[in-house]
Structure formats: structure tokens, C-alpha cells
Amino acid sequence: MNLLDRINARQFSVAVVGLGYVGLPLAVEFARANIKTYGIDVDPRKVESLRAGKNYIRDISDDLVSDVIERGLFEATNDFSVVAQSDVIYICVPTPFTANKEPDISYIIQAAEETAKHLRGDQCIILKSTTFPNTTEGYVQPLLEQGGRKVGEDFHLAFSPERIDPGNKVWHTANTPIVVGGVTPLCTKIAAAANRVIIAKVVEVSSPKVAEMEKLLENIFRSVNIALVNELAQLCDRMGGINMWEVVEAAATKPFGFMPFFPGPGIGGHCILIDPYYLSWLAREYDFVTNFITLAAEVNESMPFYVQRMVLNQIAHLPVTITDASILIFGVAFKRDVDDLRHSPALRVMELLTQEGAKNISYVDSFVPSLELFGKEMHAVPYSDELVRGADVVVITTDHSDFDYERIVANAKVVIDTRNATKNVAEGREKIYLLGGGE
Ligand SMILES: NC(=O)c1ccc[n+]([C@@H]2O[C@H](COP(=O)([O-])OP(=O)(O)OC[C@H]3O[C@@H](n4cnc5c(N)ncnc54)[C@H](O)[C@@H]3O)[C@@H](O)[C@H]2O)c1
């Protein structure tokens, strides 16, 4: 049987390279569909944890992970030789940027090099890491073709970007439509067939480049629209008397042609903040300036500074200096109900306040038990009314759903709310300073 027939007959096996927020849910989804799945990761802690039946991604159930491991359907390893036993190999490794905000595709290169060493023929490699157009054909394909193999003949290659939204209770791996573009029409067909085993709707496009660009468009779209509301939120605060959150909610009642985006303390995570830079970097090679990307980044990256100023303004009205002021941060993860700290705007706010001289910052976040700020470890403090009462300023940087906002406001002296988390709090509104609230 050829690869396409094996996939359609569900007689194939999968390897997922990179078992993080993207790779582990994908691997588990294949395993629960009774497809033998290998998970490969270079992080020994992740491999050990999974081998012991322990899950570390909040969005997947612990029982599901231990079940597929016990039934032998999922096996974690740091050994790439399992690639030889796999028919479809997904690459889900990080794509960060460098200190100068240039793409770092070194993880993709390493993963492709290791995969190439173990290819046996008639396999399909699907890159899922978000990256700039031409990564699949320009960088991954030559590595896989080393030794005389030919794409479309000896192996198949496609790009199929990930759309997982950690913390989203409605849309997950299986029910979120996904795009796929192969190097040849057969590559597309095979990669789409593999995706269809676990994903309800798979959209085929004409090339990996279209799929790579499509993913960047998704994230740039978000970045630009968030920047727009962030800028207007600052204008509302400058003018006074208009609450930007109310404005967005009112506009969102239009049933067509509008999609709501909300202001906030800045954007974080592994996607919206980073991915636009992948395209602006590539555009430079073509003497092209991606103005929307640059402008959106400028506005969004200024938001933690805006929050810092909101905090300093409040402290200026108190009989304490920034050095002595007790600042209590609620929520440090980059968004609601996730444990992901990567590029979190809350961390940036804490850094900026520390640079301004603040020495007494603490945080509450049940998702993030500890973090590092300027090389020093900090631990989350458990919530108590006394803790809130003792703070000079409370800052809500992430609106986790396990916070009791009524109680926080009732006990706080001053609350800076960057997420409209206190929207439904009726008592004590005079203590709340809402970002974009127009106060
Ligand atoms: N997290 C998201 O919400 C999300 C959504 C859509 C797309 N993406 C994209 O998906 C990709 C992966 O993101 P993530 O959030 O899962 O990252 P992650 O850091 O959570 O996971 C990546 C994993 O890859 C492993 N790894 C690194 N180099 C490796 C190698 N050479 N071989 C094997 N394993 C290796 C790491 O140890 C880690 O476990 C990125 O390109 C990201 O932009 C992420």
C-alpha cells in the first residue's frame, strides 16, 4: 500500500517532533484516534514526565494522556530513530525571534536535520511551526533532500500551520479548521489526508508559501486590530468621558463587517507578538517596508509603558514613594486562564516598575507559581483580603477567571484594571482606574 492508502485505511503511524503547547495536543489527538504516535522532544524533563504518564499541558486531560500512554498508543522519546517507524512526521518546534527581533528558525533546522537522518522513504513531513514564507521549500526541503532524496518521489513535504488557542474551551485541535499546502499536489493530498484523521475541516491551498503567509496574515490581523483599539483607548483616556470598552461592545452589535478587539496592557505569548516580525524581516530583502506591522508593534509594545505610567500616577497621589510603595499584581500569564508566561506584558510592567525603583512588588496567579524577574526568582503569593488591604496599588494585568473581583475591589485602596475585569463590580467603582476607561 502506498502512503495515501495507508493513511486512508488508518494503517499508519505518526511522529510529532516538539511536545509543547502545539505538539503534545496534536500527538494525543492522533493517539486517541488509535494511531500509533511517537513524540520526540529534546527536553528530557518533558520526555520523563510523559513516560511517567504525567501531562503538563493544561488543555488536555491528565486521564487522556495517561490512557494513551498505558495503551501503548503514545510513546515519548528523545530518540529521533523512531522517525524510521513513522509514516507522517509533524514538526512543532519553537520559532522565536533574536534579541534584534529577527527570525530564529534554528529549531526547525535542527529538527529537520535530525529527521532527515532517519527517513526511510514514502513518508510525509508536515511543518507546523509558524514561520516566514519559503521556510518549507527554501530551508527544510534541501535538508530532507540531502543524500539524493527527491521531494514528491522519495518523501512528501507540506506546511500546515497550527491554530491552537490555549485556554479556549470551545475551539481545540479537532474542531478547528486547518490549512495545508504541499510542495507538490500529491504532498498536499497526503498531508491533508493525515490531518483529516483528527481534524474535522482541512482546507487545501496551492503551496506551502500560501499556507505560511496565511498563518502570518492571521496573526498580523490580530496585532493590527489590537493596536488600533489600544491607540483609541489612549485617546479615550486623554479626552475623558468615553469608555473604549463600551465603544467596542457597542460597535460589536453590528452583525456584519466588524469584529471586536479589546485594549489591554500589551500583547504576549509565542504568536501575535513575534510572528509579524518574521514577515517584516523577510520584506526587507525585497526593499519593502511593512508599515502596518511596524506601527502595530510600536503601539502594542508601548502599552506596558502606559500601564507603568498609570501606576506611577496613582502612587504620586499617595504618601509613599515608588521605592516604598507596595504594588500587588493580579495575573502574570500572558492571557486569561493559561500558565504561559512567554513575553507576558505583566512581566514587562513589573520590569518597568522595578527599573523605576519599585522594590515591593508581589503577584497573585494560581497558574504561575513562580517566575524570574531580572534573574531573581519570585513566588506567587496566595490571595488574602489582608494582602489586598496592605497594597498601595493593585494592578490587574491578566483577568483570570478564578479571581474574585468584587472582593479585590472591596479590599483594595486603588485598582488599576487593564482588562476591564472589574466590569461587573458594582461597589467601590471610585477606586477603579480602567485602562481606556476615559476617566
Ligand atoms: N502556543 C500556541 O498557542 C501556538 C499557536 C499556533 C502556532 N504556534 C507555533 O507552533 C510552534 C511551537 O510552539 P509551542 O507553543 O508548541 O512551543 P513550545 O515551546 O511549547 O514547544 C516546543 C517544543 O519543542 C521542543 N524542541 C525544541 N527543539 C527541538 C528539536 N530540535 N527537536 C525536538 N524537540 C525540540 C521543545 O523542547 C519544546 O518542548 C511555534 O512555531 C509557534 O509559533 C504556537
Short mmCIF file of C-alpha atoms in Angstrom, two decimals, residues 19 41-56 69 76-78:
data_model
loop_
_atom_site.label_atom_id
_atom_site.label_comp_id
_atom_site.label_asym_id
_atom_site.label_seq_id
_atom_site.Cartn_x
_atom_site.Cartn_y
_atom_site.Cartn_z
CA LEU A 19 5.95 18.25 22.52
CA ASP A 41 11.43 16.15 22.34
CA VAL A 42 14.94 17.31 23.21
CA ASP A 43 13.80 18.40 26.69
CA PRO A 44 14.47 15.39 28.97
CA ARG A 45 12.06 16.70 31.64
CA LYS A 46 9.15 16.58 29.20
CA VAL A 47 10.04 13.09 27.98
CA GLU A 48 10.47 11.78 31.55
CA SER A 49 7.21 13.37 32.64
CA LEU A 50 5.27 11.76 29.78
CA ARG A 51 6.96 8.41 30.31
CA ALA A 52 5.74 8.55 33.89
CA GLY A 53 2.23 9.15 32.50
CA LYS A 54 2.25 12.82 33.58
CA ASN A 55 0.73 15.55 31.46
CA TYR A 56 2.00 19.14 31.62
CA ILE A 69 0.43 6.00 27.20
CA ALA A 76 7.61 9.87 24.26
CA THR A 77 11.32 9.78 23.46
CA ASN A 78 14.34 11.93 22.75
#
